[in-house]
Coordinates of C-alpha atoms in Angstrom, one line a residue:
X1 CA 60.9 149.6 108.1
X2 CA 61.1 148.5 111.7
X3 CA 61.0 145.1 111.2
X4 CA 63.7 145.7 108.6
X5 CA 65.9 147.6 111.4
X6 CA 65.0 144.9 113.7
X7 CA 66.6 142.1 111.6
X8 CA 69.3 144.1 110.2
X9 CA 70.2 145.0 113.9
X10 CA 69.8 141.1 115.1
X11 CA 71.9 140.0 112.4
X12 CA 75.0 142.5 112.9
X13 CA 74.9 140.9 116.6
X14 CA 75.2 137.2 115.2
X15 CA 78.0 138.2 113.8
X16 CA 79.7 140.1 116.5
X17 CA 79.3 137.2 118.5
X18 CA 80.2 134.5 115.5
X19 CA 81.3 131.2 117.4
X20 CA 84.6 129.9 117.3
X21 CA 85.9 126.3 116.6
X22 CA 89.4 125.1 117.3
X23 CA 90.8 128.4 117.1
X24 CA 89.0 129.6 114.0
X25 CA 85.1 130.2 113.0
X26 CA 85.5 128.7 109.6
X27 CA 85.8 125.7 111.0
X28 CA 83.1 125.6 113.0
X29 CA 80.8 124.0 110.0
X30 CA 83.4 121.4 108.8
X31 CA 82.9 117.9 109.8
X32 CA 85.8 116.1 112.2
X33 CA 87.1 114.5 109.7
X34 CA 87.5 117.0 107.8
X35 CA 89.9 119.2 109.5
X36 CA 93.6 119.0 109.6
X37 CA 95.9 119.0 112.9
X38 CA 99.2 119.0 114.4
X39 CA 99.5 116.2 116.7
X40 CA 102.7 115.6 118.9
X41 CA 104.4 112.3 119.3
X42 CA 104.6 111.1 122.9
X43 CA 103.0 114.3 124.1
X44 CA 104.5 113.6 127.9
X45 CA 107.9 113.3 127.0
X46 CA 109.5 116.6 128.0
X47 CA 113.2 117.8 127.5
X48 CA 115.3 121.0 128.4
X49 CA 116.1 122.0 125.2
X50 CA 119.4 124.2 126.2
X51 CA 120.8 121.6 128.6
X52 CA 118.8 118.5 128.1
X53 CA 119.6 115.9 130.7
X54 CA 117.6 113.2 129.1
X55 CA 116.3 112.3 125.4
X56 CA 112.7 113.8 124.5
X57 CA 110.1 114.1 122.2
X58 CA 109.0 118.1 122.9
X59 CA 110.6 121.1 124.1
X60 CA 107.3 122.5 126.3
X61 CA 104.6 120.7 128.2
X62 CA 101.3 119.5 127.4
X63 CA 99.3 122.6 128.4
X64 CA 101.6 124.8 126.4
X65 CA 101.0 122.3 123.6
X66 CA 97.5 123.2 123.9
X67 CA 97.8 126.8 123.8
X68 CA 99.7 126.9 121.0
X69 CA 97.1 125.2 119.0
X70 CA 98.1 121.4 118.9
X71 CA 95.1 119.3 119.3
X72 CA 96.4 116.0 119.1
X73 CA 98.1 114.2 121.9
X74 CA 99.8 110.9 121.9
X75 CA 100.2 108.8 125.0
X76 CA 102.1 106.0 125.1
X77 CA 101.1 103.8 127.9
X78 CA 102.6 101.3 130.3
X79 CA 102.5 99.8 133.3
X80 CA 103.3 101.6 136.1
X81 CA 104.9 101.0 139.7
X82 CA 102.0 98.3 140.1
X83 CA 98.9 97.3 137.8
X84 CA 96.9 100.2 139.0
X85 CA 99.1 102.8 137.8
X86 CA 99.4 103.7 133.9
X87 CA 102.6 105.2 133.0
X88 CA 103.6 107.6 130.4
X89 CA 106.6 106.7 128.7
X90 CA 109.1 106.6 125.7
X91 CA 110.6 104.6 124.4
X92 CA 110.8 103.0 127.8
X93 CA 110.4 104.2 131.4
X94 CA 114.3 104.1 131.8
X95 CA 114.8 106.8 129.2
X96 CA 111.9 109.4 129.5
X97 CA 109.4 108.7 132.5
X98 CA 106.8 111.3 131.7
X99 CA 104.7 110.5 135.2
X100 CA 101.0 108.9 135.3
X101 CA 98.1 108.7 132.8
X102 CA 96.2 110.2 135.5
X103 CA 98.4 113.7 135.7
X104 CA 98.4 114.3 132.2
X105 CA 94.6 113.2 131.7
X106 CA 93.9 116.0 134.9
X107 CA 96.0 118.4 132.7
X108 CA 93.4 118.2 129.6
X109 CA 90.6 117.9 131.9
X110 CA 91.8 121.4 133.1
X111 CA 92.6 122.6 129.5
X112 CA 88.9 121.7 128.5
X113 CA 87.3 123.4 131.0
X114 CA 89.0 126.8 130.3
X115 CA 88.2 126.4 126.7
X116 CA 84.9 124.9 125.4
X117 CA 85.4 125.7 122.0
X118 CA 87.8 123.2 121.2
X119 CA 87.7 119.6 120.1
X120 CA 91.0 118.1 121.4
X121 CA 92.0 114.0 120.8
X122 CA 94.3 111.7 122.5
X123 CA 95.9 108.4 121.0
X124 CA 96.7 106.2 123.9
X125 CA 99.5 104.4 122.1
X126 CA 100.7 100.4 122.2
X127 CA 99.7 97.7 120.5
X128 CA 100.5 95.5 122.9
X129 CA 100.8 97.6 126.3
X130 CA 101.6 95.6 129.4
X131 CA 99.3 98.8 130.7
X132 CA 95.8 97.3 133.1
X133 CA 92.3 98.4 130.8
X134 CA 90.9 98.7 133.9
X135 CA 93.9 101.0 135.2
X136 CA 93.4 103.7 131.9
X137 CA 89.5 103.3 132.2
X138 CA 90.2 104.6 136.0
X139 CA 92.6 106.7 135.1
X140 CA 89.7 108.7 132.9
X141 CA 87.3 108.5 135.3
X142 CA 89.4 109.8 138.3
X143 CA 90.7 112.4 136.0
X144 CA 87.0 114.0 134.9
X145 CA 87.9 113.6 131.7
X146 CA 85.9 111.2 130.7
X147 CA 82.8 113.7 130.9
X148 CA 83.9 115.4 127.4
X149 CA 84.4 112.1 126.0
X150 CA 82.8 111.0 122.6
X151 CA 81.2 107.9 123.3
X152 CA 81.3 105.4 120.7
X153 CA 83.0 105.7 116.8
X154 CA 79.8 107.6 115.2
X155 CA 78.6 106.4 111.8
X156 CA 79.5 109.8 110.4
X157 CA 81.6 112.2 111.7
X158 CA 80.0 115.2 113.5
X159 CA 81.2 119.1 112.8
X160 CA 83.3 120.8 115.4
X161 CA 80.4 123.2 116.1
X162 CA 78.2 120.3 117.1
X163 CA 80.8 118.5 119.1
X164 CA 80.8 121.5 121.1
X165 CA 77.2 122.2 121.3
X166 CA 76.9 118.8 122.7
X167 CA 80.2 119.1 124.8
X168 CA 81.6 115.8 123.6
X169 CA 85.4 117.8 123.0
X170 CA 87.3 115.0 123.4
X171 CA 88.4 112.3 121.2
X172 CA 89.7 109.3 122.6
X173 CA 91.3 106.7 120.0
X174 CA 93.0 103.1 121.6
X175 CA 95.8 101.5 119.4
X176 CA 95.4 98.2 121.6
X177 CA 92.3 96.3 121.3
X178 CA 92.3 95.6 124.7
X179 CA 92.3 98.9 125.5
X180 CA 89.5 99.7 123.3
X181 CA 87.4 97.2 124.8
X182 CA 87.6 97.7 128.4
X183 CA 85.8 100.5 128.1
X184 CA 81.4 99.8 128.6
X185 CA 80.3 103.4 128.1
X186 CA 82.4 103.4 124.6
X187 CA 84.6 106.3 124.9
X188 CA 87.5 104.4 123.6
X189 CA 87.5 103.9 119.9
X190 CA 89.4 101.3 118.5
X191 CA 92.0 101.7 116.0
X192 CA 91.2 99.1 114.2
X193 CA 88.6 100.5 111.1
X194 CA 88.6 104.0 112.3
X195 CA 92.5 104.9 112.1
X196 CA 94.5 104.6 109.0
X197 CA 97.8 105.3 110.4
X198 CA 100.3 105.2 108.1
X199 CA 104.0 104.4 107.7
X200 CA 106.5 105.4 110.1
X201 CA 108.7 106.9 111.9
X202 CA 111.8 107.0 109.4
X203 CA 115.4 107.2 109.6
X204 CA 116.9 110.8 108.2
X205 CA 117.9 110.6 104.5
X206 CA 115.0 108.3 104.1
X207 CA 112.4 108.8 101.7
X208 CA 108.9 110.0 103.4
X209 CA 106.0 107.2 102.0
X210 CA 102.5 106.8 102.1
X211 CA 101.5 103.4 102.8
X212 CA 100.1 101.0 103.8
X213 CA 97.2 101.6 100.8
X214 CA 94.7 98.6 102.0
X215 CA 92.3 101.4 103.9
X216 CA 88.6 99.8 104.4
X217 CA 86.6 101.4 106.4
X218 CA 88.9 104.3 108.1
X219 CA 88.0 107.5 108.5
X220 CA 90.7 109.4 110.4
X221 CA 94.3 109.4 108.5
X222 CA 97.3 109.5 111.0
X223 CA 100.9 110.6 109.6
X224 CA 103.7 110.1 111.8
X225 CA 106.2 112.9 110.7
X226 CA 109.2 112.8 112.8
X227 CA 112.6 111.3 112.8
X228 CA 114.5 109.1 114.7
X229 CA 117.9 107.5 115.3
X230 CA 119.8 104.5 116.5
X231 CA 121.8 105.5 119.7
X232 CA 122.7 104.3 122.8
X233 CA 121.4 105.2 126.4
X234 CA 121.9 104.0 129.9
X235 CA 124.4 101.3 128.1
X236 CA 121.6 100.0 126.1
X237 CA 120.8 101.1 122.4
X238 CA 117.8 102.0 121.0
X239 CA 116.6 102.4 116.8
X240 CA 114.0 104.8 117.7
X241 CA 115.2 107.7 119.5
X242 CA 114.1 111.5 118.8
X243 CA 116.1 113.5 116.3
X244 CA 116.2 116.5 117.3
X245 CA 118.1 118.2 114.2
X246 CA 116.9 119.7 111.0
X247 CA 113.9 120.6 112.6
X248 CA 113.6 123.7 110.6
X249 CA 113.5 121.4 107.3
X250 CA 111.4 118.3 108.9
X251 CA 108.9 120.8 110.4
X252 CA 108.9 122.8 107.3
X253 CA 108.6 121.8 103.6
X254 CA 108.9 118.8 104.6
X255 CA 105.8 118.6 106.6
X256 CA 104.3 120.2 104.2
X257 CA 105.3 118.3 101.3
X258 CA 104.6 115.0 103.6
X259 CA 100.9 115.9 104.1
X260 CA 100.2 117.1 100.5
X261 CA 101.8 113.7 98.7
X262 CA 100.2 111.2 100.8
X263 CA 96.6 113.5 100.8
X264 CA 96.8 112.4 97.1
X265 CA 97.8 108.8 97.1
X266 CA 95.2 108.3 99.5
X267 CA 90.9 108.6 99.2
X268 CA 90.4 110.5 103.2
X269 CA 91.8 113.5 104.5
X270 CA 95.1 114.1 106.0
X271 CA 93.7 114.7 109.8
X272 CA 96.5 114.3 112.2
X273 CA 100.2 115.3 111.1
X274 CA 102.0 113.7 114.3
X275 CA 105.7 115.7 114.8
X276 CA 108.3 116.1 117.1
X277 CA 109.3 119.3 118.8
X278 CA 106.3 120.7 117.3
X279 CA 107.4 124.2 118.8
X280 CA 110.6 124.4 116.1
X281 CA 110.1 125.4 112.6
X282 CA 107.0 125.8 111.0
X283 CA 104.3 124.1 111.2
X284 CA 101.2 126.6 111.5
X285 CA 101.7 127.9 107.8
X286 CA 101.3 124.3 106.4
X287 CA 98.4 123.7 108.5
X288 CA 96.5 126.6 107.7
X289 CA 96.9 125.7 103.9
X290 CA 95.9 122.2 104.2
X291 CA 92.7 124.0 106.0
X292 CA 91.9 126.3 103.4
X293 CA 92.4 129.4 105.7
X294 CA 94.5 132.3 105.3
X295 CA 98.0 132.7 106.6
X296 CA 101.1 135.1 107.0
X297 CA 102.6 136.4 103.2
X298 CA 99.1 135.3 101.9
X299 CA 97.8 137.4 99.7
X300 CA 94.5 137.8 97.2
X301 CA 96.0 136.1 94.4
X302 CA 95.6 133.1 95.9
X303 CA 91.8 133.5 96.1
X304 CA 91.6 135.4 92.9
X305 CA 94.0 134.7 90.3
X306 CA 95.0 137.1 87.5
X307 CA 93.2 135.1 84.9
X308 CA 89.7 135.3 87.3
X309 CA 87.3 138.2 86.6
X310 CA 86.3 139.1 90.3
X311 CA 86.8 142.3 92.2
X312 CA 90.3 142.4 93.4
X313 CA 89.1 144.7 96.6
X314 CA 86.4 142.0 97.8
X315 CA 87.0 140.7 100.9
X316 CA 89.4 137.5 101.0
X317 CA 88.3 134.9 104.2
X318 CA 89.3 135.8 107.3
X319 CA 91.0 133.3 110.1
X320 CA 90.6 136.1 112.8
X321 CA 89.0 135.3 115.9
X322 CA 87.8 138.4 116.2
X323 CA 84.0 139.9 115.0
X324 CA 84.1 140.0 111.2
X325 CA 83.8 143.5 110.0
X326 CA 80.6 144.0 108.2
X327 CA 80.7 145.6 104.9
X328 CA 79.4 149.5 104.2
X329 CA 75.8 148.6 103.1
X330 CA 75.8 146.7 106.6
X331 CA 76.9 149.6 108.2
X332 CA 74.6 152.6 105.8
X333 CA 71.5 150.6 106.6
X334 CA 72.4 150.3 110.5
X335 CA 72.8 154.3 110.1
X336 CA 70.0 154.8 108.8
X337 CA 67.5 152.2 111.6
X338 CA 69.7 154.2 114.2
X339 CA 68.1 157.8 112.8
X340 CA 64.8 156.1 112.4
X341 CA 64.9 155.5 116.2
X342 CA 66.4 158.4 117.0
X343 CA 63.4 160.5 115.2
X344 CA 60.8 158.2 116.6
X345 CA 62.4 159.0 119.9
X346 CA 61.7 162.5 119.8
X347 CA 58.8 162.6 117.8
X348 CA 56.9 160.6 121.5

Protein backbone atom coordinates (compact mmCIF):
# COMPACT_ATOMS: atom_id res chain seq x y z
CA UNK A 1 0.00 0.00 0.00
CA UNK A 2 2.98 2.22 0.43
CA UNK A 3 4.44 1.65 -2.73
CA UNK A 4 1.02 2.31 -4.10
CA UNK A 5 0.98 5.93 -2.10
CA UNK A 6 4.38 6.39 -3.23
CA UNK A 7 3.51 6.27 -6.94
CA UNK A 8 0.22 7.78 -6.63
CA UNK A 9 1.99 10.70 -4.73
CA UNK A 10 4.97 10.90 -7.59
CA UNK A 11 2.57 10.97 -10.26
CA UNK A 12 0.15 13.88 -8.93
CA UNK A 13 3.67 15.81 -8.87
CA UNK A 14 4.43 15.08 -12.62
CA UNK A 15 1.49 16.60 -13.31
CA UNK A 16 1.67 19.62 -11.25
CA UNK A 17 4.75 20.29 -12.74
CA UNK A 18 3.55 19.14 -16.57
CA UNK A 19 6.04 21.06 -19.02
CA UNK A 20 5.01 23.57 -21.27
CA UNK A 21 5.75 23.99 -25.08
CA UNK A 22 5.16 27.23 -26.99
CA UNK A 23 2.60 28.36 -24.72
CA UNK A 24 0.67 25.13 -24.27
CA UNK A 25 1.61 21.50 -22.87
CA UNK A 26 -0.25 19.66 -25.63
CA UNK A 27 2.08 20.62 -27.75
CA UNK A 28 4.89 19.55 -26.13
CA UNK A 29 4.71 15.92 -27.88
CA UNK A 30 3.90 17.17 -31.48
CA UNK A 31 6.67 17.19 -33.93
CA UNK A 32 7.83 20.84 -35.53
CA UNK A 33 6.26 20.28 -38.32
CA UNK A 34 3.42 19.62 -36.99
CA UNK A 35 2.30 22.71 -35.29
CA UNK A 36 0.74 25.71 -36.67
CA UNK A 37 2.02 29.53 -36.13
CA UNK A 38 1.48 33.06 -36.69
CA UNK A 39 4.34 34.56 -38.25
CA UNK A 40 4.68 38.33 -39.04
CA UNK A 41 5.75 39.84 -42.31
CA UNK A 42 8.87 42.05 -42.02
CA UNK A 43 8.81 41.62 -38.24
CA UNK A 44 11.20 45.07 -37.84
CA UNK A 45 9.11 47.24 -39.64
CA UNK A 46 7.35 49.33 -36.95
CA UNK A 47 4.54 52.01 -37.32
CA UNK A 48 2.59 54.41 -34.97
CA UNK A 49 -0.58 53.22 -35.54
CA UNK A 50 -2.61 56.64 -34.41
CA UNK A 51 -0.26 58.98 -36.16
CA UNK A 52 1.92 56.90 -38.34
CA UNK A 53 4.69 59.00 -39.83
CA UNK A 54 5.95 56.27 -42.13
CA UNK A 55 4.34 53.01 -43.93
CA UNK A 56 4.74 49.65 -41.72
CA UNK A 57 4.20 46.21 -41.51
CA UNK A 58 3.17 45.89 -37.43
CA UNK A 59 1.73 48.10 -34.97
CA UNK A 60 4.20 46.80 -31.82
CA UNK A 61 7.71 45.65 -31.67
CA UNK A 62 9.40 42.40 -31.89
CA UNK A 63 9.51 41.53 -28.17
CA UNK A 64 5.89 42.38 -27.87
CA UNK A 65 5.42 40.13 -30.91
CA UNK A 66 6.89 37.57 -28.82
CA UNK A 67 4.86 37.89 -25.81
CA UNK A 68 1.84 37.79 -27.52
CA UNK A 69 2.61 34.46 -28.89
CA UNK A 70 3.92 34.94 -32.48
CA UNK A 71 6.71 32.63 -33.12
CA UNK A 72 7.67 33.46 -36.48
CA UNK A 73 9.72 36.34 -37.51
CA UNK A 74 10.64 37.55 -40.96
CA UNK A 75 13.66 39.61 -41.66
CA UNK A 76 14.23 41.08 -44.72
CA UNK A 77 17.85 41.79 -45.12
CA UNK A 78 20.02 44.29 -46.89
CA UNK A 79 22.98 45.89 -47.00
CA UNK A 80 23.71 48.29 -44.62
CA UNK A 81 25.82 51.61 -44.24
CA UNK A 82 28.91 49.35 -45.51
CA UNK A 83 29.22 45.49 -46.24
CA UNK A 84 29.62 44.72 -42.56
CA UNK A 85 26.37 45.90 -41.57
CA UNK A 86 23.02 43.94 -42.36
CA UNK A 87 20.02 46.09 -42.52
CA UNK A 88 16.48 45.42 -41.77
CA UNK A 89 14.34 46.82 -44.22
CA UNK A 90 10.93 47.07 -46.27
CA UNK A 91 10.35 47.45 -49.01
CA UNK A 92 13.45 49.58 -49.12
CA UNK A 93 15.58 51.34 -46.55
CA UNK A 94 14.03 54.72 -47.82
CA UNK A 95 10.61 53.77 -46.64
CA UNK A 96 10.90 51.74 -43.35
CA UNK A 97 14.58 51.41 -42.00
CA UNK A 98 13.99 48.98 -39.20
CA UNK A 99 17.84 49.29 -37.79
CA UNK A 100 20.53 46.28 -37.87
CA UNK A 101 20.27 42.49 -38.02
CA UNK A 102 22.35 42.60 -35.16
CA UNK A 103 19.69 44.73 -32.74
CA UNK A 104 16.85 42.64 -33.57
CA UNK A 105 18.94 39.25 -33.44
CA UNK A 106 20.11 40.72 -29.53
CA UNK A 107 16.26 41.24 -29.06
CA UNK A 108 15.45 37.31 -29.59
CA UNK A 109 18.59 36.31 -27.96
CA UNK A 110 17.11 38.17 -24.89
CA UNK A 111 13.58 36.78 -25.58
CA UNK A 112 15.10 33.12 -25.50
CA UNK A 113 16.73 33.45 -22.52
CA UNK A 114 13.70 34.58 -20.41
CA UNK A 115 11.74 31.80 -21.93
CA UNK A 116 13.23 28.36 -22.58
CA UNK A 117 10.12 26.74 -23.37
CA UNK A 118 9.64 28.02 -26.58
CA UNK A 119 10.74 27.18 -30.17
CA UNK A 120 10.85 30.58 -32.02
CA UNK A 121 12.01 30.76 -36.11
CA UNK A 122 13.28 33.51 -38.16
CA UNK A 123 13.09 33.77 -42.10
CA UNK A 124 15.92 36.02 -43.22
CA UNK A 125 14.21 37.12 -46.33
CA UNK A 126 15.72 37.93 -50.15
CA UNK A 127 16.33 35.99 -52.76
CA UNK A 128 18.75 37.98 -54.02
CA UNK A 129 20.00 40.22 -51.03
CA UNK A 130 22.89 42.64 -51.83
CA UNK A 131 23.27 41.73 -47.81
CA UNK A 132 27.38 40.19 -47.03
CA UNK A 133 26.89 36.12 -45.74
CA UNK A 134 29.69 36.78 -43.86
CA UNK A 135 27.99 40.11 -42.37
CA UNK A 136 24.48 37.91 -41.15
CA UNK A 137 26.80 34.85 -40.10
CA UNK A 138 28.49 37.71 -37.77
CA UNK A 139 25.59 39.23 -37.04
CA UNK A 140 24.49 35.72 -35.24
CA UNK A 141 27.44 35.24 -33.69
CA UNK A 142 27.86 38.69 -32.06
CA UNK A 143 24.23 38.60 -31.17
CA UNK A 144 24.43 35.02 -29.00
CA UNK A 145 21.97 33.81 -30.86
CA UNK A 146 23.46 31.50 -32.66
CA UNK A 147 23.87 29.30 -29.41
CA UNK A 148 19.91 28.18 -29.61
CA UNK A 149 20.38 27.54 -33.20
CA UNK A 150 19.30 24.18 -34.94
CA UNK A 151 22.13 23.20 -36.76
CA UNK A 152 21.55 21.62 -39.95
CA UNK A 153 17.76 20.72 -41.72
CA UNK A 154 17.19 17.31 -39.63
CA UNK A 155 15.96 14.31 -41.67
CA UNK A 156 12.81 14.34 -39.55
CA UNK A 157 11.48 16.98 -37.65
CA UNK A 158 11.99 16.85 -33.85
CA UNK A 159 8.97 17.64 -31.15
CA UNK A 160 8.97 20.90 -29.38
CA UNK A 161 9.62 19.07 -26.07
CA UNK A 162 12.89 17.74 -27.50
CA UNK A 163 13.99 20.94 -29.15
CA UNK A 164 13.89 22.35 -25.80
CA UNK A 165 15.37 19.52 -23.91
CA UNK A 166 18.27 19.90 -26.13
CA UNK A 167 18.05 23.87 -26.22
CA UNK A 168 18.19 24.07 -30.01
CA UNK A 169 14.86 26.90 -29.73
CA UNK A 170 15.69 28.54 -32.63
CA UNK A 171 14.85 27.99 -36.17
CA UNK A 172 16.84 29.76 -38.69
CA UNK A 173 15.52 29.39 -42.42
CA UNK A 174 17.61 31.50 -45.48
CA UNK A 175 15.46 32.37 -48.63
CA UNK A 176 18.97 33.14 -50.55
CA UNK A 177 21.25 30.39 -51.20
CA UNK A 178 23.98 32.35 -50.56
CA UNK A 179 22.93 33.00 -47.36
CA UNK A 180 22.27 29.53 -46.61
CA UNK A 181 25.61 28.60 -47.46
CA UNK A 182 27.79 30.81 -45.70
CA UNK A 183 27.11 29.42 -42.86
CA UNK A 184 29.90 26.08 -41.76
CA UNK A 185 28.28 25.11 -38.49
CA UNK A 186 24.79 24.71 -40.55
CA UNK A 187 22.41 26.79 -38.65
CA UNK A 188 21.09 28.27 -41.78
CA UNK A 189 18.67 26.03 -43.62
CA UNK A 190 18.10 26.66 -47.08
CA UNK A 191 14.81 27.36 -48.56
CA UNK A 192 15.22 25.46 -51.19
CA UNK A 193 13.63 21.62 -50.33
CA UNK A 194 12.65 22.47 -46.80
CA UNK A 195 10.17 25.57 -47.41
CA UNK A 196 7.21 25.34 -49.58
CA UNK A 197 6.20 28.92 -49.58
CA UNK A 198 3.38 29.52 -51.29
CA UNK A 199 1.73 32.26 -53.43
CA UNK A 200 1.69 35.76 -52.49
CA UNK A 201 1.20 38.65 -51.16
CA UNK A 202 -2.12 39.69 -53.11
CA UNK A 203 -3.88 42.81 -54.03
CA UNK A 204 -7.41 43.32 -52.04
CA UNK A 205 -10.42 41.89 -53.98
CA UNK A 206 -8.18 39.25 -55.16
CA UNK A 207 -8.86 35.77 -54.72
CA UNK A 208 -6.48 34.00 -51.87
CA UNK A 209 -4.69 30.71 -53.79
CA UNK A 210 -2.77 27.93 -52.99
CA UNK A 211 -0.07 27.31 -55.30
CA UNK A 212 2.59 26.70 -56.54
CA UNK A 213 1.59 22.61 -56.21
CA UNK A 214 5.14 21.07 -57.50
CA UNK A 215 6.26 20.46 -53.56
CA UNK A 216 9.21 17.69 -53.43
CA UNK A 217 10.82 17.33 -50.68
CA UNK A 218 9.37 20.36 -48.26
CA UNK A 219 8.52 19.94 -45.10
CA UNK A 220 7.57 23.37 -43.62
CA UNK A 221 4.51 25.15 -45.53
CA UNK A 222 4.75 29.06 -45.53
CA UNK A 223 1.49 31.20 -46.29
CA UNK A 224 1.95 34.75 -46.80
CA UNK A 225 -1.56 36.25 -45.69
CA UNK A 226 -1.41 39.86 -45.95
CA UNK A 227 -2.34 42.56 -48.42
CA UNK A 228 -0.74 45.11 -50.18
CA UNK A 229 -1.14 48.14 -52.48
CA UNK A 230 0.31 50.22 -55.20
CA UNK A 231 1.06 53.74 -53.76
CA UNK A 232 3.51 56.24 -53.91
CA UNK A 233 6.19 57.33 -51.30
CA UNK A 234 9.05 59.78 -51.24
CA UNK A 235 7.92 60.62 -55.08
CA UNK A 236 8.52 57.09 -56.03
CA UNK A 237 5.74 54.34 -56.21
CA UNK A 238 5.72 51.09 -55.01
CA UNK A 239 3.15 47.71 -55.82
CA UNK A 240 3.80 46.32 -52.53
CA UNK A 241 3.01 48.44 -49.83
CA UNK A 242 1.17 47.31 -46.43
CA UNK A 243 -2.69 47.58 -46.31
CA UNK A 244 -3.48 48.40 -43.40
CA UNK A 245 -7.52 48.21 -43.74
CA UNK A 246 -9.96 45.44 -43.34
CA UNK A 247 -7.75 43.97 -40.89
CA UNK A 248 -10.66 42.70 -38.95
CA UNK A 249 -11.80 40.60 -42.06
CA UNK A 250 -8.07 39.66 -43.49
CA UNK A 251 -7.06 38.70 -39.93
CA UNK A 252 -10.27 36.92 -39.41
CA UNK A 253 -12.26 34.53 -41.54
CA UNK A 254 -10.20 35.16 -43.90
CA UNK A 255 -7.13 33.84 -42.20
CA UNK A 256 -8.94 31.26 -41.32
CA UNK A 257 -10.53 30.27 -44.32
CA UNK A 258 -6.83 30.90 -46.09
CA UNK A 259 -5.16 28.26 -43.89
CA UNK A 260 -8.02 25.68 -43.97
CA UNK A 261 -8.29 25.71 -48.12
CA UNK A 262 -4.77 25.54 -48.98
CA UNK A 263 -4.19 22.77 -45.77
CA UNK A 264 -6.39 20.68 -48.26
CA UNK A 265 -5.03 21.28 -51.57
CA UNK A 266 -1.85 20.57 -50.32
CA UNK A 267 -0.12 16.91 -48.68
CA UNK A 268 2.07 18.98 -45.35
CA UNK A 269 0.75 21.01 -42.76
CA UNK A 270 -0.04 24.64 -42.75
CA UNK A 271 2.98 25.76 -40.32
CA UNK A 272 3.55 29.40 -40.70
CA UNK A 273 0.46 31.79 -41.42
CA UNK A 274 2.71 35.00 -42.20
CA UNK A 275 0.28 38.42 -41.52
CA UNK A 276 0.45 41.87 -41.15
CA UNK A 277 -0.52 43.80 -38.05
CA UNK A 278 -0.84 40.59 -36.41
CA UNK A 279 -2.09 42.56 -33.29
CA UNK A 280 -5.61 43.56 -35.16
CA UNK A 281 -8.42 41.13 -35.50
CA UNK A 282 -8.23 37.71 -34.75
CA UNK A 283 -5.88 35.62 -35.24
CA UNK A 284 -5.44 33.41 -31.89
CA UNK A 285 -8.97 31.67 -32.41
CA UNK A 286 -7.93 30.33 -35.91
CA UNK A 287 -4.74 29.19 -34.65
CA UNK A 288 -5.87 27.35 -31.84
CA UNK A 289 -8.36 25.43 -34.14
CA UNK A 290 -5.82 24.60 -36.76
CA UNK A 291 -3.94 23.19 -33.42
CA UNK A 292 -6.54 21.07 -32.20
CA UNK A 293 -6.74 23.05 -28.76
CA UNK A 294 -9.52 24.65 -27.20
CA UNK A 295 -10.47 28.26 -27.49
CA UNK A 296 -12.98 31.07 -26.28
CA UNK A 297 -17.04 30.14 -27.18
CA UNK A 298 -15.67 26.50 -27.37
CA UNK A 299 -17.65 24.28 -26.00
CA UNK A 300 -18.07 20.14 -25.50
CA UNK A 301 -19.94 19.63 -28.60
CA UNK A 302 -17.11 20.02 -30.46
CA UNK A 303 -15.36 17.12 -28.76
CA UNK A 304 -18.47 15.21 -28.32
CA UNK A 305 -21.16 15.52 -30.73
CA UNK A 306 -24.87 14.84 -30.10
CA UNK A 307 -24.79 11.76 -32.16
CA UNK A 308 -21.49 10.33 -29.87
CA UNK A 309 -22.37 8.10 -26.85
CA UNK A 310 -19.70 9.55 -24.33
CA UNK A 311 -20.20 11.20 -21.07
CA UNK A 312 -21.13 14.73 -21.62
CA UNK A 313 -19.42 15.78 -18.07
CA UNK A 314 -15.86 14.21 -19.00
CA UNK A 315 -13.26 16.42 -19.16
CA UNK A 316 -12.73 18.30 -22.63
CA UNK A 317 -8.61 19.12 -23.29
CA UNK A 318 -7.30 21.76 -21.64
CA UNK A 319 -4.92 24.62 -23.24
CA UNK A 320 -4.24 26.12 -19.67
CA UNK A 321 -0.84 26.56 -18.67
CA UNK A 322 -1.63 25.86 -15.43
CA UNK A 323 -1.41 22.26 -13.36
CA UNK A 324 -4.20 20.09 -14.84
CA UNK A 325 -6.64 19.33 -12.07
CA UNK A 326 -6.62 15.68 -11.31
CA UNK A 327 -9.90 13.95 -11.25
CA UNK A 328 -11.70 12.61 -7.76
CA UNK A 329 -10.26 9.12 -7.74
CA UNK A 330 -6.83 11.00 -7.99
CA UNK A 331 -7.71 13.01 -5.25
CA UNK A 332 -9.82 9.92 -2.84
CA UNK A 333 -6.69 7.70 -3.25
CA UNK A 334 -4.27 10.77 -2.25
CA UNK A 335 -6.69 11.08 0.85
CA UNK A 336 -6.51 8.02 1.73
CA UNK A 337 -2.02 7.56 1.43
CA UNK A 338 -2.27 10.91 3.44
CA UNK A 339 -4.26 9.04 6.48
CA UNK A 340 -2.12 6.02 6.01
CA UNK A 341 0.81 8.29 6.85
CA UNK A 342 -0.78 10.17 9.24
CA UNK A 343 -1.66 6.76 11.28
CA UNK A 344 1.69 5.35 10.74
CA UNK A 345 2.92 8.65 12.22
CA UNK A 346 1.41 8.17 15.41
CA UNK A 347 1.30 4.66 15.64
CA UNK A 348 5.90 5.19 15.96
Amino acid sequence: MLALCLVLQMSAGVRAAAKVCNQHEELCSRAYNDVTSISTHASFAVTNQTKPTKPGTQFKGINDQLNDGVRGLHFNIMQGSSASEVSLCYPDCTVNNGGTLLDSLKVVKAWLDANKNDVVTIFLEGVDTNASPAAVVKAFTDSGADKYALMGKPESWSTLETMIDDGTTLVVFAEDPNIAAANSKGYFISYKGTVLKLEGPFKYGEEWTCGPWDRSTESIMLIPHYIVQTTTYGGATYDNMPYPFNLGTTNGYQYEFHAVSCRGGQSIWVNFMEVDFYDQGDLKTPTLKMNALPYDGDNKKNFYPEFFDADPDAPIASASTHAVPLSTSWHVALGACLLLSLFNALRI
